[in-house]
PDB file of C-alpha atoms in Angstrom:
ATOM      1  CA  MET A  20      26.010   3.727  75.301  1.00  0.00           C
ATOM      2  CA  LEU A  21      26.797   1.540  78.463  1.00  0.00           C
ATOM      3  CA  LEU A  22      25.874  -1.969  78.770  1.00  0.00           C
ATOM      4  CA  ARG A  23      22.502  -2.451  79.310  1.00  0.00           C
ATOM      5  CA  GLN A  24      20.805   1.182  78.669  1.00  0.00           C
ATOM      6  CA  SER A  25      18.251   1.381  76.406  1.00  0.00           C
ATOM      7  CA  PRO A  26      18.451   5.224  74.641  1.00  0.00           C
ATOM      8  CA  GLN A  27      14.637   6.303  73.731  1.00  0.00           C
ATOM      9  CA  CYS A  28      13.415   9.181  71.995  1.00  0.00           C
ATOM     10  CA  GLU A  29      10.014  10.694  70.706  1.00  0.00           C
ATOM     11  CA  GLY A  30      10.831  13.282  68.025  1.00  0.00           C
ATOM     12  CA  TYR A  31      11.558  13.624  64.744  1.00  0.00           C
ATOM     13  CA  ASN A  32      14.951  11.750  65.775  1.00  0.00           C
ATOM     14  CA  GLN A  33      13.043   8.672  66.722  1.00  0.00           C
ATOM     15  CA  HIS A  34      13.641   6.493  63.804  1.00  0.00           C
ATOM     16  CA  ARG A  35      17.605   6.781  63.603  1.00  0.00           C
ATOM     17  CA  ILE A  36      20.000   3.941  64.834  1.00  0.00           C
ATOM     18  CA  CYS A  37      20.421   4.729  68.120  1.00  0.00           C
ATOM     19  CA  PHE A  38      17.473   4.752  69.337  1.00  0.00           C
ATOM     20  CA  ASP A  39      15.218   2.316  67.107  1.00  0.00           C
ATOM     21  CA  SER A  40      16.564  -0.877  68.419  1.00  0.00           C
ATOM     22  CA  LYS A  41      17.988  -2.226  65.119  1.00  0.00           C
ATOM     23  CA  ALA A  42      21.755  -3.459  65.361  1.00  0.00           C
ATOM     24  CA  PRO A  43      23.776  -2.935  62.039  1.00  0.00           C
ATOM     25  CA  VAL A  44      24.598  -5.151  59.198  1.00  0.00           C
ATOM     26  CA  GLN A  45      28.073  -6.305  60.976  1.00  0.00           C
ATOM     27  CA  SER A  46      31.305  -5.928  58.709  1.00  0.00           C
ATOM     28  CA  SER A  47      33.118  -8.853  58.120  1.00  0.00           C
ATOM     29  CA  ARG A  48      36.079 -10.007  59.732  1.00  0.00           C
ATOM     30  CA  MET A  49      39.320 -10.444  58.045  1.00  0.00           C
ATOM     31  CA  TYR A  50      42.528 -13.002  59.494  1.00  0.00           C
ATOM     32  CA  HIS A  51      45.408 -13.449  58.764  1.00  0.00           C
ATOM     33  CA  VAL A  52      46.182 -16.360  56.204  1.00  0.00           C
ATOM     34  CA  ARG A  53      49.864 -18.397  55.872  1.00  0.00           C
ATOM     35  CA  LYS A  54      51.377 -20.846  53.691  1.00  0.00           C
ATOM     36  CA  ILE A  55      53.283 -23.149  54.707  1.00  0.00           C
ATOM     37  CA  ASP A  56      54.438 -26.120  52.241  1.00  0.00           C
ATOM     38  CA  GLN A  57      51.452 -26.434  50.063  1.00  0.00           C
ATOM     39  CA  TYR A  58      48.779 -25.651  52.752  1.00  0.00           C
ATOM     40  CA  TYR A  59      47.067 -22.553  53.758  1.00  0.00           C
ATOM     41  CA  PHE A  60      46.545 -22.335  57.306  1.00  0.00           C
ATOM     42  CA  MET A  61      44.210 -19.012  58.260  1.00  0.00           C
ATOM     43  CA  ASP A  62      44.670 -17.591  62.111  1.00  0.00           C
ATOM     44  CA  ALA A  63      41.251 -18.325  63.268  1.00  0.00           C
ATOM     45  CA  GLY A  64      38.744 -21.386  64.522  1.00  0.00           C
ATOM     46  CA  THR A  65      36.254 -22.649  66.307  1.00  0.00           C
ATOM     47  CA  ILE A  66      36.917 -20.131  69.014  1.00  0.00           C
ATOM     48  CA  HIS A  67      36.283 -17.465  66.284  1.00  0.00           C
ATOM     49  CA  GLY A  68      32.803 -18.739  65.220  1.00  0.00           C
ATOM     50  CA  ILE A  69      34.033 -20.972  61.988  1.00  0.00           C
ATOM     51  CA  THR A  70      33.033 -24.303  60.584  1.00  0.00           C
ATOM     52  CA  ASN A  71      33.783 -26.401  58.124  1.00  0.00           C
ATOM     53  CA  GLY A  72      32.524 -25.637  54.699  1.00  0.00           C
ATOM     54  CA  ALA A  73      32.912 -21.579  55.523  1.00  0.00           C
ATOM     55  CA  ARG A  74      34.170 -19.715  51.698  1.00  0.00           C
ATOM     56  CA  PHE A  75      36.926 -17.195  52.048  1.00  0.00           C
ATOM     57  CA  ALA A  76      38.038 -14.514  49.690  1.00  0.00           C
ATOM     58  CA  LEU A  77      41.671 -13.872  49.617  1.00  0.00           C
ATOM     59  CA  TYR A  78      43.378 -10.898  49.182  1.00  0.00           C
ATOM     60  CA  ASN A  79      47.295  -9.841  49.897  1.00  0.00           C
ATOM     61  CA  ASP A  80      46.263  -6.825  51.366  1.00  0.00           C
ATOM     62  CA  ARG A  81      43.391  -6.045  53.409  1.00  0.00           C
ATOM     63  CA  ASN A  82      42.981  -2.642  51.641  1.00  0.00           C
ATOM     64  CA  GLU A  83      41.936  -5.074  47.948  1.00  0.00           C
ATOM     65  CA  VAL A  84      39.086  -5.831  49.704  1.00  0.00           C
ATOM     66  CA  TRP A  85      37.698  -2.514  48.156  1.00  0.00           C
ATOM     67  CA  THR A  86      39.758  -1.978  44.766  1.00  0.00           C
ATOM     68  CA  HIS A  87      40.975  -5.765  43.909  1.00  0.00           C
ATOM     69  CA  SER A  88      39.347  -9.370  43.232  1.00  0.00           C
ATOM     70  CA  ALA A  89      40.539 -12.013  45.015  1.00  0.00           C
ATOM     71  CA  VAL A  90      43.334 -13.749  44.679  1.00  0.00           C
ATOM     72  CA  ALA A  91      41.833 -16.980  45.546  1.00  0.00           C
ATOM     73  CA  THR A  92      38.457 -18.929  47.131  1.00  0.00           C
ATOM     74  CA  LEU A  93      39.741 -21.261  49.854  1.00  0.00           C
ATOM     75  CA  THR A  94      36.798 -23.503  51.678  1.00  0.00           C
ATOM     76  CA  ALA A  95      37.666 -24.189  55.652  1.00  0.00           C
ATOM     77  CA  SER A  96      38.217 -27.493  56.252  1.00  0.00           C
ATOM     78  CA  ASN A  97      37.874 -29.463  60.015  1.00  0.00           C
ATOM     79  CA  PRO A  98      38.720 -26.027  62.051  1.00  0.00           C
ATOM     80  CA  GLN A  99      41.101 -26.670  64.886  1.00  0.00           C
ATOM     81  CA  ALA A 100      40.539 -24.553  68.102  1.00  0.00           C
ATOM     82  CA  PHE A 101      42.544 -21.033  66.828  1.00  0.00           C
ATOM     83  CA  THR A 102      43.553 -22.408  62.986  1.00  0.00           C
ATOM     84  CA  THR A 103      41.843 -23.526  60.152  1.00  0.00           C
ATOM     85  CA  HIS A 104      42.709 -24.815  57.229  1.00  0.00           C
ATOM     86  CA  LEU A 105      41.830 -23.814  54.000  1.00  0.00           C
ATOM     87  CA  VAL A 106      41.969 -25.558  50.390  1.00  0.00           C
ATOM     88  CA  PRO A 107      41.633 -23.943  47.484  1.00  0.00           C
ATOM     89  CA  LEU A 108      38.169 -24.845  45.557  1.00  0.00           C
ATOM     90  CA  ALA A 109      38.513 -27.423  42.914  1.00  0.00           C
ATOM     91  CA  HIS A 110      39.678 -27.320  39.416  1.00  0.00           C
ATOM     92  CA  SER A 111      41.496 -22.819  40.891  1.00  0.00           C
ATOM     93  CA  PRO A 112      43.852 -21.880  38.694  1.00  0.00           C
ATOM     94  CA  PRO A 113      47.272 -21.635  40.180  1.00  0.00           C
ATOM     95  CA  PHE A 114      47.833 -18.417  42.433  1.00  0.00           C
ATOM     96  CA  ASP A 115      50.215 -16.732  44.943  1.00  0.00           C
ATOM     97  CA  ILE A 116      50.160 -14.657  48.186  1.00  0.00           C
ATOM     98  CA  ASN A 117      52.816 -12.650  49.801  1.00  0.00           C
ATOM     99  CA  SER A 118      53.719 -13.299  53.075  1.00  0.00           C
ATOM    100  CA  GLN A 119      50.959 -11.862  54.609  1.00  0.00           C
ATOM    101  CA  ALA A 120      47.498 -12.766  53.765  1.00  0.00           C
ATOM    102  CA  PHE A 121      44.008 -12.255  54.437  1.00  0.00           C
ATOM    103  CA  ALA A 122      40.943 -13.796  54.371  1.00  0.00           C
ATOM    104  CA  LEU A 123      37.213 -12.331  54.113  1.00  0.00           C
ATOM    105  CA  LEU A 124      34.465 -14.808  55.099  1.00  0.00           C
ATOM    106  CA  ILE A 125      31.828 -14.603  52.337  1.00  0.00           C
ATOM    107  CA  ARG A 126      29.318 -17.695  52.882  1.00  0.00           C
ATOM    108  CA  ALA A 127      29.063 -19.065  56.159  1.00  0.00           C
ATOM    109  CA  GLY A 128      29.863 -22.829  57.119  1.00  0.00           C
ATOM    110  CA  GLU A 129      27.853 -25.719  57.952  1.00  0.00           C
ATOM    111  CA  GLN A 130      26.126 -23.883  61.410  1.00  0.00           C
ATOM    112  CA  GLU A 131      22.400 -24.948  63.535  1.00  0.00           C
ATOM    113  CA  ASP A 132      20.035 -22.833  62.777  1.00  0.00           C
ATOM    114  CA  LEU A 133      17.644 -20.875  65.379  1.00  0.00           C
ATOM    115  CA  ARG A 134      15.145 -24.222  64.947  1.00  0.00           C
ATOM    116  CA  LEU A 135      11.765 -22.427  65.443  1.00  0.00           C
ATOM    117  CA  HIS A 136       7.841 -23.855  65.524  1.00  0.00           C
ATOM    118  CA  VAL A 137       5.230 -21.084  65.052  1.00  0.00           C
ATOM    119  CA  GLN A 138       1.563 -21.860  65.297  1.00  0.00           C
ATOM    120  CA  LEU A 139      -0.480 -21.169  61.782  1.00  0.00           C
ATOM    121  CA  ASP A 140      -2.213 -18.734  63.345  1.00  0.00           C
ATOM    122  CA  GLU A 141      -3.555 -14.895  61.809  1.00  0.00           C
ATOM    123  CA  LYS A 142      -2.440 -13.225  64.884  1.00  0.00           C
ATOM    124  CA  LEU A 143       1.573 -14.626  64.613  1.00  0.00           C
ATOM    125  CA  LEU A 144       1.759 -12.605  60.855  1.00  0.00           C
ATOM    126  CA  SER A 145       3.874 -10.570  62.473  1.00  0.00           C
ATOM    127  CA  VAL A 146       6.028 -13.467  63.675  1.00  0.00           C
ATOM    128  CA  PHE A 147       5.748 -14.715  59.895  1.00  0.00           C
ATOM    129  CA  GLN A 148       6.840 -11.329  58.511  1.00  0.00           C
ATOM    130  CA  ALA A 149       9.585 -10.402  60.998  1.00  0.00           C
ATOM    131  CA  LEU A 150      11.193 -14.237  59.344  1.00  0.00           C
ATOM    132  CA  ALA A 151      10.721 -13.220  56.100  1.00  0.00           C
ATOM    133  CA  ASP A 152      12.627  -9.774  56.352  1.00  0.00           C
ATOM    134  CA  GLU A 153      15.046 -11.818  58.221  1.00  0.00           C
ATOM    135  CA  MET A 154      15.919 -14.253  55.805  1.00  0.00           C
ATOM    136  CA  GLN A 155      16.200 -11.661  52.781  1.00  0.00           C
ATOM    137  CA  ILE A 156      19.107  -9.730  54.397  1.00  0.00           C
ATOM    138  CA  ASP A 157      21.798 -10.724  51.816  1.00  0.00           C
ATOM    139  CA  ASP A 158      24.834 -10.943  54.865  1.00  0.00           C
ATOM    140  CA  PRO A 159      27.246 -14.044  55.484  1.00  0.00           C
ATOM    141  CA  ALA A 160      26.964 -13.442  59.653  1.00  0.00           C
ATOM    142  CA  GLN A 161      23.270 -12.947  59.613  1.00  0.00           C
ATOM    143  CA  PRO A 162      22.139 -16.415  61.737  1.00  0.00           C
ATOM    144  CA  LYS A 163      19.692 -18.745  58.845  1.00  0.00           C
ATOM    145  CA  PHE A 164      16.241 -19.846  60.503  1.00  0.00           C
ATOM    146  CA  MET A 165      14.066 -23.388  60.595  1.00  0.00           C
ATOM    147  CA  LEU A 166      10.355 -23.394  60.835  1.00  0.00           C
ATOM    148  CA  VAL A 167      10.423 -27.000  62.543  1.00  0.00           C
ATOM    149  CA  GLU A 168       8.043 -29.646  64.396  1.00  0.00           C
ATOM    150  CA  LYS A 169       8.211 -29.005  67.981  1.00  0.00           C
ATOM    151  CA  GLU A 170       9.428 -31.842  68.783  1.00  0.00           C
ATOM    152  CA  THR A 171      12.872 -30.941  67.728  1.00  0.00           C
ATOM    153  CA  ALA A 172      12.205 -26.649  68.149  1.00  0.00           C
ATOM    154  CA  ASP A 173      14.154 -24.693  70.400  1.00  0.00           C
ATOM    155  CA  LEU A 174      11.419 -22.037  70.352  1.00  0.00           C
ATOM    156  CA  ASP A 175       8.267 -22.266  69.946  1.00  0.00           C
ATOM    157  CA  VAL A 176       6.547 -18.848  69.278  1.00  0.00           C
ATOM    158  CA  THR A 177       2.790 -18.268  69.932  1.00  0.00           C
ATOM    159  CA  SER A 178       0.019 -15.986  70.844  1.00  0.00           C
ATOM    160  CA  ILE A 179      -1.651 -14.584  74.205  1.00  0.00           C
ATOM    161  CA  ASP A 180      -3.793 -11.761  74.961  1.00  0.00           C
ATOM    162  CA  GLY A 181      -2.128  -9.895  71.767  1.00  0.00           C
ATOM    163  CA  HIS A 182       1.233 -10.979  72.808  1.00  0.00           C
ATOM    164  CA  ILE A 183       3.869 -12.609  71.559  1.00  0.00           C
ATOM    165  CA  VAL A 184       5.623 -15.244  73.804  1.00  0.00           C
ATOM    166  CA  PHE A 185       8.661 -17.719  73.587  1.00  0.00           C
ATOM    167  CA  ASN A 186       8.009 -21.254  75.166  1.00  0.00           C
ATOM    168  CA  ILE A 187      11.193 -23.498  75.795  1.00  0.00           C
ATOM    169  CA  LEU A 188      11.592 -26.735  74.711  1.00  0.00           C
ATOM    170  CA  ASP A 189      14.717 -27.829  76.033  1.00  0.00           C
ATOM    171  CA  PRO A 190      13.921 -30.214  78.273  1.00  0.00           C
ATOM    172  CA  LEU A 191      17.018 -30.030  80.378  1.00  0.00           C
ATOM    173  CA  VAL A 192      15.194 -26.600  81.557  1.00  0.00           C
ATOM    174  CA  LYS A 193      11.776 -27.826  81.781  1.00  0.00           C
ATOM    175  CA  ILE A 194      12.717 -29.974  83.820  1.00  0.00           C
ATOM    176  CA  HIS A 195      13.839 -27.809  86.332  1.00  0.00           C
ATOM    177  CA  GLY A 196      10.532 -25.273  85.942  1.00  0.00           C
ATOM    178  CA  LEU A 197      11.250 -22.532  82.951  1.00  0.00           C
ATOM    179  CA  ASN A 198       8.998 -23.706  80.775  1.00  0.00           C
ATOM    180  CA  ARG A 199       8.766 -19.638  79.211  1.00  0.00           C
ATOM    181  CA  MET A 200      10.349 -17.130  79.110  1.00  0.00           C
ATOM    182  CA  PRO A 201       9.138 -13.441  81.561  1.00  0.00           C
ATOM    183  CA  PHE A 202       8.079 -11.428  78.697  1.00  0.00           C
ATOM    184  CA  SER A 203       6.841 -10.878  76.023  1.00  0.00           C
ATOM    185  CA  ILE A 204       5.963  -8.672  72.771  1.00  0.00           C
ATOM    186  CA  PRO A 205       3.302  -6.789  70.985  1.00  0.00           C
ATOM    187  CA  THR A 206       1.988  -8.644  67.969  1.00  0.00           C
ATOM    188  CA  ASP A 207       1.724  -5.339  65.836  1.00  0.00           C
ATOM    189  CA  THR A 208       5.954  -4.938  66.366  1.00  0.00           C
ATOM    190  CA  PRO A 209       7.689  -6.739  63.596  1.00  0.00           C
ATOM    191  CA  GLY A 210      10.888  -4.504  63.977  1.00  0.00           C
ATOM    192  CA  ALA A 211      10.894  -5.923  67.643  1.00  0.00           C
ATOM    193  CA  ILE A 212      10.825  -9.533  66.610  1.00  0.00           C
ATOM    194  CA  SER A 213      13.445  -9.181  64.232  1.00  0.00           C
ATOM    195  CA  ILE A 214      15.769  -8.786  67.218  1.00  0.00           C
ATOM    196  CA  VAL A 215      14.574 -11.416  69.747  1.00  0.00           C
ATOM    197  CA  LEU A 216      14.746 -13.655  66.920  1.00  0.00           C
ATOM    198  CA  ARG A 217      18.415 -12.728  66.140  1.00  0.00           C
ATOM    199  CA  LYS A 218      19.464 -12.501  69.938  1.00  0.00           C
ATOM    200  CA  ALA A 219      17.530 -16.390  70.242  1.00  0.00           C
ATOM    201  CA  ALA A 220      19.657 -17.349  66.751  1.00  0.00           C
ATOM    202  CA  HIS A 221      22.934 -15.604  68.425  1.00  0.00           C
ATOM    203  CA  TYR A 222      22.218 -17.405  71.732  1.00  0.00           C
ATOM    204  CA  PHE A 223      21.114 -21.102  70.748  1.00  0.00           C
ATOM    205  CA  TRP A 224      24.330 -21.330  68.152  1.00  0.00           C
ATOM    206  CA  HIS A 225      26.878 -20.089  70.923  1.00  0.00           C
ATOM    207  CA  LEU A 226      25.755 -22.725  73.346  1.00  0.00           C
ATOM    208  CA  ARG A 227      25.871 -25.619  70.598  1.00  0.00           C
ATOM    209  CA  ARG A 228      29.567 -24.893  70.076  1.00  0.00           C
ATOM    210  CA  THR A 229      31.922 -28.004  70.819  1.00  0.00           C
ATOM    211  CA  GLY A 230      35.751 -27.901  70.046  1.00  0.00           C
ATOM    212  CA  ASN A 231      36.950 -30.766  67.752  1.00  0.00           C
ATOM    213  CA  GLY A 232      39.619 -31.349  70.509  1.00  0.00           C
ATOM    214  CA  ARG A 233      39.302 -34.351  72.891  1.00  0.00           C
ATOM    215  CA  GLY A 234      40.162 -34.958  75.761  1.00  0.00           C
ATOM    216  CA  LEU A 235      40.358 -31.397  77.700  1.00  0.00           C
ATOM    217  CA  GLN A 236      37.200 -31.870  79.847  1.00  0.00           C
ATOM    218  CA  SER A 237      39.106 -34.816  81.946  1.00  0.00           C
ATOM    219  CA  GLN A 238      42.202 -32.395  82.443  1.00  0.00           C
ATOM    220  CA  VAL A 239      39.291 -30.036  84.164  1.00  0.00           C
ATOM    221  CA  GLU A 240      37.615 -30.591  87.532  1.00  0.00           C
ATOM    222  CA  ILE A 241      34.976 -28.233  88.706  1.00  0.00           C
ATOM    223  CA  GLU A 242      33.754 -27.976  91.878  1.00  0.00           C
ATOM    224  CA  PHE A 243      30.821 -26.294  93.266  1.00  0.00           C
ATOM    225  CA  THR A 244      30.494 -25.174  96.852  1.00  0.00           C
ATOM    226  CA  ARG A 245      29.243 -23.434 100.072  1.00  0.00           C
ATOM    227  CA  LEU A 246      32.012 -21.335 101.058  1.00  0.00           C
ATOM    228  CA  GLU A 247      32.919 -19.987 104.720  1.00  0.00           C
ATOM    229  CA  ASP A 248      35.670 -17.114 106.051  1.00  0.00           C
ATOM    230  CA  VAL A 249      38.190 -17.368 107.275  1.00  0.00           C
ATOM    231  CA  GLU A 250      38.991 -16.170 110.668  1.00  0.00           C
ATOM    232  CA  GLU A 251      40.940 -12.955 110.325  1.00  0.00           C
ATOM    233  CA  GLU A 252      42.603 -13.656 106.957  1.00  0.00           C
ATOM    234  CA  TYR A 253      41.949 -11.016 104.184  1.00  0.00           C
ATOM    235  CA  ASP A 254      43.360 -10.916 100.847  1.00  0.00           C
ATOM    236  CA  GLU A 255      45.525  -7.829  99.613  1.00  0.00           C
ATOM    237  CA  ASP A 256      42.255  -5.977  99.039  1.00  0.00           C
ATOM    238  CA  LEU A 257      41.309  -6.732 102.654  1.00  0.00           C
ATOM    239  CA  ASN A 258      38.453  -8.857 101.570  1.00  0.00           C
ATOM    240  CA  PRO A 259      38.322 -11.910 103.594  1.00  0.00           C
ATOM    241  CA  ILE A 260      39.537 -14.812 103.180  1.00  0.00           C
ATOM    242  CA  ARG A 261      36.945 -17.833 102.382  1.00  0.00           C
ATOM    243  CA  ARG A 262      37.889 -22.057 101.392  1.00  0.00           C
ATOM    244  CA  PRO A 263      35.288 -24.635 101.003  1.00  0.00           C
ATOM    245  CA  CYS A 264      33.002 -25.628 103.181  1.00  0.00           C
ATOM    246  CA  GLY A 265      31.077 -29.102 102.258  1.00  0.00           C
ATOM    247  CA  PRO A 266      30.741 -32.122  99.477  1.00  0.00           C
ATOM    248  CA  ASN A 267      30.784 -30.938  95.837  1.00  0.00           C
ATOM    249  CA  LEU A 268      27.167 -29.642  95.312  1.00  0.00           C
ATOM    250  CA  ILE A 269      27.436 -30.774  91.491  1.00  0.00           C
ATOM    251  CA  ASN A 270      25.563 -33.933  91.108  1.00  0.00           C
ATOM    252  CA  ASP A 271      25.125 -35.358  87.111  1.00  0.00           C
ATOM    253  CA  GLY A 272      26.343 -31.819  85.879  1.00  0.00           C
ATOM    254  CA  VAL A 273      23.794 -30.110  87.726  1.00  0.00           C
ATOM    255  CA  VAL A 274      23.888 -28.123  90.668  1.00  0.00           C
ATOM    256  CA  ASN A 275      20.543 -27.567  92.635  1.00  0.00           C
ATOM    257  CA  ILE A 276      20.236 -25.688  95.355  1.00  0.00           C
ATOM    258  CA  VAL A 277      18.156 -24.077  98.195  1.00  0.00           C
ATOM    259  CA  VAL A 278      19.754 -20.243  98.617  1.00  0.00           C
ATOM    260  CA  GLU A 279      20.246 -19.868 102.345  1.00  0.00           C
ATOM    261  CA  GLU A 280      19.980 -16.330 103.412  1.00  0.00           C
ATOM    262  CA  ASN A 281      23.965 -15.344 103.987  1.00  0.00           C
ATOM    263  CA  ALA A 282      25.187 -18.278 102.219  1.00  0.00           C
ATOM    264  CA  ILE A 283      27.939 -17.541  99.872  1.00  0.00           C
ATOM    265  CA  TYR A 284      29.024 -19.793  96.919  1.00  0.00           C
ATOM    266  CA  GLY A 285      31.694 -20.263  95.230  1.00  0.00           C
ATOM    267  CA  ILE A 286      33.461 -22.472  92.093  1.00  0.00           C
ATOM    268  CA  LYS A 287      36.850 -23.779  92.003  1.00  0.00           C
ATOM    269  CA  LEU A 288      38.705 -25.074  88.365  1.00  0.00           C
ATOM    270  CA  THR A 289      41.607 -27.588  89.367  1.00  0.00           C
ATOM    271  CA  ASN A 290      43.466 -28.000  86.321  1.00  0.00           C
ATOM    272  CA  LYS A 291      44.724 -31.049  86.129  1.00  0.00           C
ATOM    273  CA  TRP A 292      46.999 -31.041  82.786  1.00  0.00           C
ATOM    274  CA  SER A 293      50.624 -30.474  82.059  1.00  0.00           C
ATOM    275  CA  LYS A 294      50.266 -26.523  80.540  1.00  0.00           C
ATOM    276  CA  PRO A 295      48.900 -23.465  82.171  1.00  0.00           C
ATOM    277  CA  LEU A 296      44.971 -22.413  81.278  1.00  0.00           C
ATOM    278  CA  TYR A 297      43.171 -19.171  80.715  1.00  0.00           C
ATOM    279  CA  PRO A 298      39.305 -20.182  81.573  1.00  0.00           C
ATOM    280  CA  SER A 299      36.566 -17.673  80.046  1.00  0.00           C
ATOM    281  CA  LEU A 300      33.166 -18.151  81.884  1.00  0.00           C
ATOM    282  CA  PHE A 301      29.953 -17.662  80.596  1.00  0.00           C
ATOM    283  CA  TYR A 302      27.097 -18.181  81.810  1.00  0.00           C
ATOM    284  CA  PHE A 303      23.814 -18.706  79.568  1.00  0.00           C
ATOM    285  CA  ASP A 304      21.052 -17.934  80.983  1.00  0.00           C
ATOM    286  CA  ASN A 305      17.557 -19.455  79.675  1.00  0.00           C
ATOM    287  CA  SER A 306      15.176 -16.665  81.063  1.00  0.00           C
ATOM    288  CA  ASP A 307      16.639 -14.111  78.870  1.00  0.00           C
ATOM    289  CA  LEU A 308      19.206 -15.329  75.761  1.00  0.00           C
ATOM    290  CA  SER A 309      21.753 -13.475  77.239  1.00  0.00           C
ATOM    291  CA  ILE A 310      24.949 -14.361  77.241  1.00  0.00           C
ATOM    292  CA  SER A 311      27.944 -13.286  80.252  1.00  0.00           C
ATOM    293  CA  LYS A 312      31.180 -13.730  80.083  1.00  0.00           C
ATOM    294  CA  ARG A 313      33.953 -13.458  83.308  1.00  0.00           C
ATOM    295  CA  SER A 314      37.373 -13.351  82.412  1.00  0.00           C
ATOM    296  CA  TYR A 315      39.923 -14.211  84.755  1.00  0.00           C
ATOM    297  CA  VAL A 316      44.119 -15.368  85.143  1.00  0.00           C
ATOM    298  CA  GLY A 317      46.048 -17.985  83.418  1.00  0.00           C
ATOM    299  CA  SER A 318      45.845 -20.974  86.083  1.00  0.00           C
ATOM    300  CA  SER A 319      49.315 -23.517  86.375  1.00  0.00           C
ATOM    301  CA  PRO A 320      49.228 -27.350  86.235  1.00  0.00           C
ATOM    302  CA  THR A 321      48.529 -28.210  90.145  1.00  0.00           C
TER     303      THR A 321
END
């Protein structure tokens, strides 16, 4: 299926996965494990969503997961960006691994749950039903949900005119006038509610992710400026070359502009570090909980 397509079907096959919008449970991914001296290191880290306390089953061959018991069980300790130190469980019997072993996630580690506030209203029984169904799924990759007071929640779920609406509670978003997602769901569609809750958990989990490393932020300078065309100068694809015009519009981490007709804006990243960087930019849209990615070529030190 193409991006943003939502295929629908009327008839005998309308409940098949392709048409009912229910994503199948994701299969767990296996990661390479290396032994250095007496320590075990996995070739995956916070970039891959690994968190402290995650538990892995260790296999000498990736195909043994279906036919053999795990060699050992290990726990993630202090994950870095691309590597994780794996520690055997206490009182584990001695074991050995090949030069190339594999780790399978069997229990998620410390991670933020989606904090929800749901009014105690009979009209929202379908929301509680959807939450109960989601919590019964036995899958380490399945997001967790937590019902909390409104003051500490990520989203507020309520009912208006027979539809479920989602109120945004992030003060950094509300201060700019976005208080509610611009869509609603009929109260009698728990399947659709489950999809929204799952996507919301995915959205907020990634939004809150931070690396353990310090200092990199100070090595990258970000500017958001208006652009202007350079007369009679074009790139190799015959697109007009543009240059910054005016001051950096980022003020205390926020860009607040009134877009003028035909105005063009751009973002400039300056790498002040001694090593090249390869940025990937993610756009988190609070209005529909979507995450869009843009990757760029490497940036040499300047």
